[in-house]
Short mmCIF file of C-alpha atoms in Angstrom, two decimals:
data_model
loop_
_atom_site.label_atom_id
_atom_site.label_comp_id
_atom_site.label_asym_id
_atom_site.label_seq_id
_atom_site.Cartn_x
_atom_site.Cartn_y
_atom_site.Cartn_z
CA MET A 1 38.74 -34.07 -37.52
CA ILE A 2 38.99 -31.03 -35.23
CA THR A 3 35.36 -30.13 -35.97
CA GLU A 4 34.32 -33.69 -35.06
CA ALA A 5 36.23 -33.50 -31.78
CA LYS A 6 34.65 -30.16 -30.97
CA SER A 7 31.18 -31.53 -31.63
CA ILE A 8 31.86 -34.55 -29.39
CA VAL A 9 32.98 -32.22 -26.59
CA LYS A 10 29.91 -30.04 -27.16
CA ALA A 11 27.60 -33.07 -27.06
CA GLU A 12 29.23 -34.21 -23.81
CA LEU A 13 28.81 -30.75 -22.32
CA ASN A 14 25.13 -30.71 -23.33
CA SER A 15 24.46 -34.11 -21.82
CA GLU A 16 26.18 -32.97 -18.65
CA LYS A 17 24.02 -29.86 -18.60
CA ILE A 18 20.87 -31.98 -19.00
CA GLY A 19 21.97 -33.97 -15.96
CA GLU A 20 22.32 -30.88 -13.77
CA SER A 21 19.36 -29.67 -11.72
CA ILE A 22 21.13 -26.61 -10.33
CA VAL A 23 24.08 -24.66 -11.71
CA VAL A 24 25.47 -21.72 -9.72
CA LYS A 25 28.21 -19.65 -11.34
CA ASN A 26 30.35 -16.79 -10.01
CA LEU A 27 27.90 -15.91 -7.25
CA TYR A 28 28.53 -12.82 -5.12
CA LYS A 29 26.53 -11.73 -2.08
CA SER A 30 27.48 -9.16 0.55
CA PHE A 31 25.68 -7.72 3.55
CA GLY A 32 27.31 -4.33 4.07
CA ASN A 33 31.02 -5.01 4.47
CA ASN A 34 30.46 -8.70 5.11
CA HIS A 35 31.26 -10.43 1.81
CA VAL A 36 29.55 -13.79 2.30
CA LEU A 37 29.80 -15.33 -1.16
CA LYS A 38 32.73 -14.42 -3.40
CA ASN A 39 32.77 -15.89 -6.89
CA PHE A 40 31.05 -19.06 -5.66
CA THR A 41 30.45 -21.77 -8.24
CA MET A 42 28.75 -25.18 -7.84
CA HIS A 43 26.36 -27.60 -9.51
CA LEU A 44 23.89 -30.25 -8.39
CA LYS A 45 23.48 -33.34 -10.56
CA THR A 46 20.02 -34.80 -10.99
CA GLY A 47 19.29 -37.45 -8.35
CA GLU A 48 22.30 -36.46 -6.26
CA ASN A 49 22.45 -35.67 -2.53
CA LEU A 50 24.94 -32.83 -2.24
CA VAL A 51 26.09 -31.63 1.17
CA VAL A 52 27.38 -28.08 1.58
CA LEU A 53 29.72 -28.05 4.54
CA GLY A 54 31.10 -24.94 6.19
CA LYS A 55 31.43 -23.05 9.46
CA SER A 56 28.50 -21.16 10.98
CA GLY A 57 28.11 -17.82 9.24
CA SER A 58 30.03 -18.97 6.17
CA GLY A 59 27.04 -18.27 3.89
CA LYS A 60 25.56 -21.76 3.45
CA SER A 61 22.00 -20.68 4.26
CA VAL A 62 22.45 -17.53 2.15
CA LEU A 63 23.42 -19.78 -0.77
CA ILE A 64 20.25 -21.90 -0.65
CA LYS A 65 18.09 -18.81 -0.04
CA CYS A 66 19.62 -17.31 -3.20
CA ILE A 67 18.84 -20.55 -5.04
CA ILE A 68 15.17 -20.42 -4.09
CA GLY A 69 14.92 -16.67 -4.73
CA LEU A 70 14.43 -15.50 -1.14
CA ILE A 71 17.63 -13.44 -1.35
CA LYS A 72 18.76 -11.63 -4.49
CA PRO A 73 22.46 -12.16 -5.28
CA ASP A 74 24.68 -9.15 -6.03
CA ALA A 75 26.13 -10.83 -9.12
CA GLY A 76 26.41 -14.23 -10.76
CA SER A 77 24.01 -16.72 -12.27
CA ILE A 78 21.74 -19.32 -10.66
CA ASN A 79 20.13 -21.80 -13.00
CA VAL A 80 17.50 -24.13 -11.54
CA LEU A 81 15.86 -26.72 -13.81
CA GLY A 82 16.80 -24.60 -16.81
CA LYS A 83 15.49 -21.28 -15.42
CA SER A 84 17.63 -18.35 -14.40
CA ILE A 85 16.35 -17.54 -10.89
CA PRO A 86 17.53 -13.87 -10.59
CA ASP A 87 15.74 -13.03 -13.87
CA LEU A 88 12.33 -14.49 -12.96
CA ASN A 89 9.35 -12.33 -11.96
CA ASN A 90 7.21 -13.27 -8.94
CA ASN A 91 4.76 -15.46 -10.90
CA GLU A 92 7.55 -17.33 -12.65
CA LEU A 93 9.32 -17.78 -9.31
CA ASP A 94 6.13 -19.26 -7.81
CA GLU A 95 5.96 -21.74 -10.70
CA ILE A 96 9.54 -22.93 -10.24
CA ARG A 97 9.16 -23.03 -6.44
CA VAL A 98 6.52 -25.76 -6.79
CA LYS A 99 9.36 -27.97 -8.03
CA ILE A 100 11.66 -27.06 -5.12
CA GLY A 101 11.04 -28.10 -1.53
CA PHE A 102 12.70 -26.17 1.29
CA LEU A 103 13.14 -27.54 4.79
CA PHE A 104 13.87 -24.65 7.14
CA GLN A 105 16.24 -24.91 10.06
CA SER A 106 13.45 -23.76 12.41
CA ASN A 107 10.90 -26.01 10.61
CA ALA A 108 8.74 -22.90 9.96
CA LEU A 109 5.46 -24.73 10.67
CA TYR A 110 2.51 -22.35 10.86
CA ASP A 111 1.69 -22.13 14.58
CA SER A 112 -1.90 -20.99 14.02
CA MET A 113 -2.73 -24.08 11.94
CA THR A 114 -3.08 -27.79 12.73
CA VAL A 115 -0.74 -30.33 11.13
CA ARG A 116 -3.45 -31.08 8.55
CA GLU A 117 -3.83 -27.38 7.65
CA ASN A 118 -0.04 -27.01 7.46
CA LEU A 119 0.14 -29.79 4.89
CA GLU A 120 -2.96 -28.65 3.02
CA PHE A 121 -1.63 -25.10 2.67
CA PRO A 122 0.72 -25.69 -0.32
CA LEU A 123 -1.80 -28.09 -1.91
CA ARG A 124 -4.61 -25.53 -1.81
CA ARG A 125 -2.32 -22.99 -3.48
CA HIS A 126 -0.95 -25.16 -6.27
CA LYS A 127 -3.31 -28.09 -6.79
CA ILE A 128 -6.57 -26.20 -6.78
CA ASN A 129 -8.39 -28.85 -8.85
CA LEU A 130 -7.97 -31.56 -6.25
CA THR A 131 -11.10 -32.84 -4.51
CA LYS A 132 -11.39 -32.84 -0.73
CA LYS A 133 -10.82 -36.61 -0.71
CA GLU A 134 -7.68 -36.33 -2.88
CA VAL A 135 -6.27 -33.61 -0.60
CA GLU A 136 -6.99 -35.80 2.44
CA ASP A 137 -5.29 -38.79 0.80
CA LEU A 138 -2.18 -36.78 -0.07
CA VAL A 139 -1.97 -35.37 3.46
CA MET A 140 -2.29 -38.83 4.99
CA GLU A 141 0.25 -40.28 2.54
CA ALA A 142 2.78 -37.58 3.44
CA LEU A 143 2.20 -38.12 7.16
CA THR A 144 2.42 -41.90 6.83
CA ASN A 145 5.76 -41.49 5.01
CA VAL A 146 7.19 -39.76 8.07
CA GLY A 147 5.39 -42.08 10.52
CA LEU A 148 3.18 -39.42 12.09
CA ALA A 149 -0.32 -40.07 10.72
CA HIS A 150 -1.76 -39.86 14.26
CA THR A 151 -0.72 -36.21 14.67
CA VAL A 152 -2.96 -34.93 11.86
CA ASP A 153 -5.24 -32.86 14.11
CA MET A 154 -2.56 -31.67 16.53
CA ARG A 155 -0.96 -28.25 16.54
CA PRO A 156 2.81 -27.80 16.06
CA SER A 157 3.12 -26.56 19.66
CA GLU A 158 1.93 -29.98 20.90
CA LEU A 159 4.75 -31.84 19.09
CA SER A 160 8.35 -32.59 20.05
CA GLY A 161 11.29 -31.12 18.10
CA GLY A 162 11.85 -34.33 16.15
CA MET A 163 8.14 -34.64 15.31
CA ARG A 164 8.03 -31.03 14.11
CA LYS A 165 11.02 -31.72 11.86
CA ARG A 166 9.25 -34.77 10.39
CA ILE A 167 6.05 -32.78 9.81
CA ALA A 168 8.09 -30.03 8.12
CA LEU A 169 9.66 -32.73 5.94
CA ALA A 170 6.21 -34.09 5.08
CA ARG A 171 5.06 -30.57 4.12
CA THR A 172 8.19 -30.11 1.99
CA LEU A 173 7.47 -33.36 0.14
CA ILE A 174 3.73 -32.99 -0.32
CA LEU A 175 4.02 -31.29 -3.72
CA LYS A 176 6.47 -34.02 -4.81
CA PRO A 177 9.30 -31.60 -5.68
CA ASP A 178 12.20 -32.44 -7.98
CA ILE A 179 14.74 -30.72 -5.73
CA ILE A 180 14.83 -30.40 -1.93
CA LEU A 181 16.95 -27.84 -0.09
CA TYR A 182 17.61 -28.78 3.54
CA ASP A 183 18.83 -26.05 5.90
CA GLU A 184 20.57 -27.82 8.79
CA PRO A 185 17.99 -30.60 9.12
CA THR A 186 19.43 -32.20 12.25
CA THR A 187 20.46 -29.11 14.23
CA GLY A 188 19.04 -29.10 17.77
CA LEU A 189 18.03 -32.77 17.69
CA ASP A 190 19.37 -35.56 19.90
CA PRO A 191 21.71 -38.07 18.14
CA ILE A 192 19.02 -40.77 17.86
CA THR A 193 16.39 -38.46 16.35
CA ALA A 194 19.07 -36.88 14.12
CA LYS A 195 19.94 -40.35 12.81
CA GLU A 196 16.25 -41.11 12.20
CA ILE A 197 15.85 -37.85 10.25
CA SER A 198 19.00 -38.59 8.21
CA ASN A 199 17.70 -42.07 7.33
CA LEU A 200 14.30 -40.65 6.47
CA MET A 201 15.89 -38.07 4.15
CA ARG A 202 17.79 -40.82 2.37
CA GLU A 203 14.70 -43.07 2.06
CA LEU A 204 12.44 -40.30 0.80
CA ALA A 205 15.05 -39.09 -1.71
CA LYS A 206 15.15 -42.63 -3.14
CA LYS A 207 11.37 -43.03 -3.10
CA TYR A 208 10.59 -39.73 -4.82
CA LYS A 209 13.82 -39.61 -6.91
CA THR A 210 14.66 -36.10 -5.72
CA SER A 211 17.93 -34.20 -5.91
CA SER A 212 18.96 -32.50 -2.68
CA ILE A 213 21.26 -29.85 -1.32
CA ILE A 214 21.83 -30.38 2.38
CA ILE A 215 23.37 -27.67 4.52
CA SER A 216 24.85 -29.26 7.61
CA HIS A 217 27.77 -29.50 9.97
CA ASP A 218 26.51 -32.61 11.71
CA MET A 219 29.11 -35.07 10.41
CA ASN A 220 26.97 -38.15 11.18
CA CYS A 221 24.21 -36.71 9.02
CA VAL A 222 26.74 -35.71 6.34
CA LYS A 223 28.14 -39.25 6.25
CA ALA A 224 24.68 -40.83 6.12
CA VAL A 225 23.12 -38.71 3.37
CA SER A 226 25.89 -37.36 1.14
CA ASP A 227 26.76 -38.56 -2.34
CA ARG A 228 29.13 -35.62 -2.72
CA ILE A 229 30.33 -32.82 -0.44
CA ILE A 230 31.42 -29.30 -1.26
CA MET A 231 33.10 -27.12 1.33
CA LEU A 232 32.18 -23.48 1.50
CA ILE A 233 35.10 -21.63 3.07
CA ASP A 234 35.76 -17.88 2.82
CA GLY A 235 32.91 -17.44 0.34
CA VAL A 236 34.24 -19.85 -2.28
CA CYS A 237 33.85 -23.53 -3.11
CA TYR A 238 37.04 -24.64 -1.34
CA SER A 239 36.80 -28.34 -2.01
CA ASP A 240 34.61 -30.90 -3.76
CA GLY A 241 34.56 -34.68 -3.29
CA THR A 242 32.95 -37.67 -1.62
CA TYR A 243 32.94 -38.13 2.17
CA GLU A 244 35.79 -40.64 2.00
CA GLN A 245 37.90 -38.44 -0.31
CA LEU A 246 37.58 -35.39 1.90
CA LYS A 247 38.15 -37.39 5.07
CA GLN A 248 41.54 -38.49 3.74
CA SER A 249 42.55 -34.94 2.80
CA ASN A 250 45.64 -33.47 4.42
CA ASP A 251 44.38 -29.88 4.09
CA GLU A 252 44.13 -28.36 7.58
CA LYS A 253 40.88 -26.52 6.86
CA ILE A 254 39.20 -29.71 5.66
CA LYS A 255 40.67 -31.94 8.36
CA THR A 256 39.11 -29.79 11.12
CA PHE A 257 35.63 -30.86 10.02
CA PHE A 258 36.42 -34.57 9.95
CA GLU A 259 38.35 -34.84 13.22
CA MET B 1 22.56 13.17 17.79
CA LYS B 2 19.39 15.12 17.01
CA SER B 3 20.02 14.87 13.29
CA LYS B 4 20.41 11.06 13.60
CA THR B 5 17.06 10.80 15.43
CA LEU B 6 15.45 12.95 12.76
CA GLN B 7 17.04 10.79 10.06
CA ILE B 8 15.67 7.60 11.68
CA PHE B 9 12.22 9.21 12.03
CA LEU B 10 12.14 10.33 8.39
CA SER B 11 13.48 7.01 7.15
CA GLU B 12 10.84 5.07 9.13
CA THR B 13 8.09 7.41 7.90
CA GLY B 14 9.26 6.79 4.33
CA ASP B 15 9.27 3.02 4.92
CA ILE B 16 5.73 3.13 6.34
CA GLY B 17 4.68 5.17 3.28
CA ARG B 18 6.17 2.57 0.91
CA PHE B 19 4.56 -0.22 2.94
CA THR B 20 1.17 1.54 2.66
CA TYR B 21 1.63 2.01 -1.09
CA ARG B 22 2.45 -1.69 -1.45
CA PHE B 23 -0.72 -2.52 0.49
CA PHE B 24 -2.86 -0.63 -2.04
CA VAL B 25 -1.05 -2.31 -4.93
CA GLU B 26 -1.36 -5.84 -3.52
CA ALA B 27 -4.80 -5.62 -1.89
CA PHE B 28 -6.77 -4.93 -5.05
CA LYS B 29 -4.93 -7.34 -7.33
CA PRO B 30 -6.21 -10.93 -7.69
CA ARG B 31 -5.87 -13.50 -6.22
CA TYR B 32 -8.10 -12.45 -3.30
CA GLU B 33 -7.72 -14.18 0.03
CA PHE B 34 -11.40 -14.12 1.09
CA SER B 35 -11.27 -16.99 3.57
CA GLU B 36 -8.29 -15.47 5.40
CA LEU B 37 -10.04 -12.06 5.37
CA LEU B 38 -13.14 -13.61 6.97
CA ARG B 39 -10.99 -15.39 9.56
CA GLN B 40 -9.26 -12.11 10.43
CA CYS B 41 -12.61 -10.27 10.61
CA PHE B 42 -13.76 -12.92 13.10
CA TYR B 43 -10.65 -12.58 15.26
CA ILE B 44 -10.41 -8.80 15.05
CA GLY B 45 -14.12 -8.00 15.25
CA TYR B 46 -15.90 -10.73 17.18
CA LYS B 47 -13.09 -11.47 19.63
CA SER B 48 -12.68 -7.77 20.53
CA LEU B 49 -16.39 -7.22 20.98
CA PRO B 50 -16.71 -8.01 24.74
CA LEU B 51 -13.75 -5.80 25.68
CA VAL B 52 -14.99 -2.87 23.58
CA ALA B 53 -18.55 -3.28 24.91
CA ILE B 54 -17.52 -3.36 28.58
CA THR B 55 -15.22 -0.35 28.18
CA ALA B 56 -17.84 1.65 26.28
CA PHE B 57 -20.51 0.84 28.87
CA ILE B 58 -18.27 2.00 31.73
CA MET B 59 -17.29 5.16 29.86
CA GLY B 60 -20.96 6.03 29.21
CA LEU B 61 -21.85 5.45 32.85
CA VAL B 62 -18.87 7.36 34.26
CA ILE B 63 -19.20 10.38 31.92
CA THR B 64 -22.89 10.69 32.84
CA ILE B 65 -22.27 10.42 36.58
CA GLN B 66 -19.43 12.94 36.46
CA SER B 67 -21.25 15.47 34.25
CA ARG B 68 -24.38 15.52 36.38
CA PRO B 69 -23.20 17.72 39.33
CA THR B 70 -22.08 20.54 37.00
CA LEU B 71 -25.36 20.54 35.11
CA VAL B 72 -27.34 20.41 38.38
CA GLU B 73 -25.42 23.51 39.54
CA PHE B 74 -26.71 25.42 36.50
CA GLY B 75 -30.19 23.95 36.76
CA ALA B 76 -29.69 22.15 33.48
CA GLU B 77 -30.07 18.55 34.69
CA GLY B 78 -32.59 17.90 31.91
CA TRP B 79 -29.84 18.46 29.37
CA LEU B 80 -27.84 15.50 30.67
CA PRO B 81 -28.91 12.99 27.93
CA LYS B 82 -28.28 15.59 25.22
CA MET B 83 -24.82 16.53 26.43
CA VAL B 84 -23.73 12.99 27.16
CA SER B 85 -24.95 11.63 23.81
CA VAL B 86 -23.05 14.24 21.79
CA SER B 87 -19.79 13.72 23.67
CA LEU B 88 -20.08 9.93 23.57
CA VAL B 89 -20.98 9.61 19.88
CA ARG B 90 -18.70 12.32 18.54
CA GLU B 91 -15.58 11.64 20.52
CA ILE B 92 -15.44 9.22 23.42
CA ALA B 93 -16.83 6.01 21.89
CA PRO B 94 -14.81 6.10 18.63
CA VAL B 95 -11.54 7.13 20.29
CA ILE B 96 -11.86 4.67 23.17
CA THR B 97 -12.71 1.88 20.71
CA ALA B 98 -9.68 2.76 18.59
CA LEU B 99 -7.37 2.88 21.62
CA ILE B 100 -8.64 -0.46 22.95
CA CYS B 101 -8.11 -1.95 19.48
CA ALA B 102 -4.66 -0.37 19.14
CA GLY B 103 -3.73 -2.14 22.38
CA LYS B 104 -5.39 -5.47 21.72
CA ILE B 105 -5.27 -5.85 17.93
CA GLY B 106 -2.20 -3.74 17.10
CA SER B 107 -0.01 -5.57 19.61
CA GLY B 108 -1.48 -8.94 18.57
CA ILE B 109 -0.74 -8.37 14.90
CA GLY B 110 2.74 -6.98 15.66
CA ALA B 111 3.65 -9.96 17.86
CA GLU B 112 2.10 -12.60 15.58
CA LEU B 113 3.77 -11.36 12.40
CA GLY B 114 7.01 -10.67 14.28
CA SER B 115 7.20 -14.23 15.57
CA MET B 116 6.27 -15.56 12.11
CA LYS B 117 9.14 -13.52 10.69
CA VAL B 118 11.79 -14.69 13.17
CA THR B 119 10.73 -18.35 12.91
CA GLU B 120 10.91 -18.17 9.09
CA GLN B 121 7.18 -18.85 8.66
CA ILE B 122 6.87 -15.86 6.31
CA ASP B 123 9.76 -17.22 4.20
CA ALA B 124 8.08 -20.65 4.23
CA MET B 125 4.91 -19.06 2.90
CA GLU B 126 6.87 -17.36 0.14
CA VAL B 127 8.68 -20.54 -0.95
CA SER B 128 5.38 -22.41 -1.03
CA GLY B 129 4.26 -19.96 -3.73
CA THR B 130 2.03 -17.76 -1.56
CA ASN B 131 2.45 -14.00 -1.55
CA PRO B 132 2.85 -13.38 2.20
CA PHE B 133 2.10 -9.68 1.82
CA LYS B 134 -1.26 -10.42 0.25
CA TYR B 135 -2.10 -13.31 2.59
CA LEU B 136 -0.95 -11.81 5.88
CA ILE B 137 -0.86 -8.03 5.48
CA ALA B 138 -3.65 -7.14 3.05
CA THR B 139 -6.17 -9.33 4.89
CA ARG B 140 -5.31 -7.97 8.34
CA VAL B 141 -5.34 -4.31 7.27
CA MET B 142 -8.67 -4.76 5.47
CA ALA B 143 -10.12 -6.58 8.48
CA THR B 144 -9.15 -3.80 10.92
CA THR B 145 -10.44 -1.13 8.50
CA LEU B 146 -13.80 -2.89 8.24
CA MET B 147 -14.23 -4.13 11.80
CA ILE B 148 -13.22 -1.12 13.89
CA PRO B 149 -16.07 1.06 12.49
CA ILE B 150 -18.53 -1.74 13.36
CA LEU B 151 -17.05 -1.97 16.85
CA GLY B 152 -17.28 1.84 17.05
CA ILE B 153 -21.01 1.80 16.24
CA LEU B 154 -21.53 -0.90 18.83
CA ALA B 155 -19.55 1.17 21.34
CA ASP B 156 -21.83 4.16 20.58
CA ALA B 157 -24.92 2.10 21.37
CA VAL B 158 -23.54 0.46 24.52
CA SER B 159 -22.08 3.72 25.90
CA LEU B 160 -25.45 5.46 25.39
CA TYR B 161 -27.07 2.63 27.31
CA GLY B 162 -24.48 3.19 30.06
CA GLY B 163 -25.48 6.87 29.93
CA TYR B 164 -29.12 5.89 30.44
CA LEU B 165 -28.27 3.91 33.57
CA GLY B 166 -26.03 6.75 34.80
CA THR B 167 -28.86 9.26 34.35
CA ASN B 168 -31.16 7.08 36.42
CA ILE B 169 -28.84 6.63 39.39
CA HIS B 170 -29.79 9.98 40.91
CA GLY B 171 -32.83 10.91 38.86
CA VAL B 172 -35.69 9.32 37.01
CA VAL B 173 -35.70 9.53 33.23
CA SER B 174 -37.90 7.09 31.37
CA TRP B 175 -36.47 4.84 28.66
CA ASN B 176 -38.50 6.61 25.94
CA LEU B 177 -37.70 10.12 27.13
CA TYR B 178 -33.97 9.37 27.31
CA TRP B 179 -33.78 7.95 23.78
CA ASN B 180 -36.06 10.69 22.37
CA GLN B 181 -33.70 13.31 23.77
CA VAL B 182 -30.66 11.44 22.44
CA PHE B 183 -32.01 11.09 18.89
CA ASP B 184 -33.38 14.66 18.85
CA THR B 185 -29.91 15.93 19.72
CA LEU B 186 -27.77 13.82 17.41
CA THR B 187 -27.49 15.10 13.84
CA PHE B 188 -25.89 13.93 10.61
CA GLY B 189 -22.85 16.06 11.48
CA ASP B 190 -22.42 14.17 14.76
CA VAL B 191 -22.82 10.61 13.55
CA VAL B 192 -21.30 10.41 10.05
CA PRO B 193 -17.91 12.08 10.69
CA SER B 194 -17.53 10.00 13.84
CA ILE B 195 -18.11 6.76 11.90
CA LEU B 196 -15.92 7.88 8.99
CA LYS B 197 -12.94 8.59 11.20
CA THR B 198 -13.09 5.06 12.66
CA PHE B 199 -12.28 3.69 9.17
CA PHE B 200 -9.05 5.72 9.27
CA PHE B 201 -8.36 4.61 12.85
CA GLY B 202 -8.80 0.97 11.77
CA PHE B 203 -6.54 1.40 8.76
CA ALA B 204 -3.83 3.08 10.85
CA ILE B 205 -3.94 0.35 13.52
CA GLY B 206 -3.76 -2.40 10.90
CA ILE B 207 -1.00 -0.89 8.81
CA ILE B 208 1.23 0.00 11.79
CA GLY B 209 0.76 -3.41 13.47
CA CYS B 210 1.55 -5.18 10.19
CA TYR B 211 4.50 -2.91 9.35
CA LYS B 212 6.10 -3.43 12.73
CA GLY B 213 5.54 -7.19 12.74
CA TYR B 214 6.54 -7.77 9.12
CA ASN B 215 9.79 -5.85 9.57
CA SER B 216 10.62 -7.39 12.92
CA ASN B 217 14.16 -8.64 13.48
CA LYS B 218 16.67 -9.48 16.21
CA GLY B 219 14.86 -12.64 17.40
CA THR B 220 12.43 -12.79 20.29
CA GLU B 221 13.57 -9.38 21.58
CA GLY B 222 12.52 -7.93 18.24
CA VAL B 223 9.07 -9.52 18.56
CA GLY B 224 8.49 -7.77 21.90
CA ARG B 225 9.70 -4.48 20.46
CA SER B 226 7.44 -4.84 17.41
CA ALA B 227 4.37 -5.42 19.57
CA ASN B 228 5.28 -2.54 21.85
CA SER B 229 6.00 0.00 19.14
CA ALA B 230 2.90 -1.08 17.19
CA VAL B 231 0.76 -0.07 20.19
CA VAL B 232 2.63 3.18 20.86
CA ILE B 233 2.66 4.42 17.26
CA SER B 234 -0.90 3.38 16.40
CA SER B 235 -2.27 4.98 19.62
CA LEU B 236 -0.42 8.20 18.77
CA LEU B 237 -1.74 8.05 15.21
CA VAL B 238 -5.30 7.65 16.52
CA PHE B 239 -4.98 10.97 18.37
CA ILE B 240 -3.36 12.71 15.38
CA LEU B 241 -6.08 11.42 13.02
CA ASP B 242 -8.74 12.47 15.55
CA LEU B 243 -7.29 15.97 15.64
CA LEU B 244 -7.30 16.14 11.83
CA ALA B 245 -10.87 14.77 11.69
CA VAL B 246 -12.09 17.42 14.15
CA GLN B 247 -10.38 20.17 12.15
CA ILE B 248 -11.85 18.94 8.86
CA THR B 249 -15.34 18.60 10.39
CA ASP B 250 -15.00 22.11 11.79
CA LEU B 251 -13.88 23.51 8.41
CA MET B 252 -16.85 21.83 6.74
CA ARG B 253 -19.07 23.46 9.40
CA LEU B 254 -20.45 20.11 10.52
CA THR B 255 -19.87 20.91 14.21
#
């Protein structure tokens, strides 16, 4: 009887593991004496939009940079789509990165390239067998998705902040990743453009069935896109719940964000 | 205070050494970025050509005009093409080319990579599965190493032409006579070491510009500092390498 119960629990745990795109356990990261992440643990379920909420400098961006392998953690495990990120070599990291899109806070569009070349760049690296026509079709599809097909031959410097964000989103989605990491996607945008970007994120996540981690402290964006929210306070996962659950919390630290 | 400065100097020298080692490791490993290398050769070589040519022409003209009175005083005016050609080919054209390139290319690379770093473009490249060191650094360093010698040879030719015009301002030396004297004077020991050292100048300018840009920080202020220190350090390195090249040439009795 006990053995049967144990096996049921084990089966449940396995099925839960299958449904998790990212699992972070006991993560530590310090910069000198600044201990940014202290025993941080979280998971991202497949198909979920998870918002990581926290003050500026609380380590949110460090967390997603650790997840994509841009920063090496001091200790702890990061498992993305079944692969342990800190243990991968550069080639293995490149392989897993094809399945992860990253939208940078500053958009990180290549200034020396046109919008077309910006979008072609990841395709030419990873889909080397594509014909010129197929590359063109994928570029135009990505631009049409964000409503900016007419900007294809423009340079990033000729575009507004909102347009640059949309182009960066199109570039992030062009390889059709399984997971997207958004680093403050609406920061520096006016409320209308921020709302448009939030809606676009939601639509594209549904269309491409992606899982997302969204770093933000724009509460309108958080409300619009989140399925679940975790709060990163003092280097640990302080709280975990839906927008409505956290909004009703009486904890002072949580209330400050929702006021 | 002095020990801290020395510590910073030694630490930076060590970092540049490691950066150079990484260049050699990455540059000769596939995948090769040929199209980016060609693009950089175009920007570094072709786009610097007018500036190098104008400067070399003026240097040739000025050196000839200024050397003439002294030679006239000793009744050695006929030696003007010989003297000017040796000084231009051995020293002035390669060093001036390298200094112009340190200013134009070194600062350009430092500022471009620095701004790419602070706007997260280098990180974006890395997360899109591209090795930024190979794509940005290896191509730029190879382009400067290949293009600056070509610019140096061009500067030799243009400065000698400037010398021809300078010779003819106060005297009359035919086109054939001038070039006969120039080619009679120049030997293997004048031309080859001068071309060889420009490869080292090019490498130094590329590696310092890239190192400073790639390790830029502190936002836009850092970009300005990267560009500035790329020019200062690479110009200084050009003189140090020139000194070493002269010593080596002298030891090999090629002077």
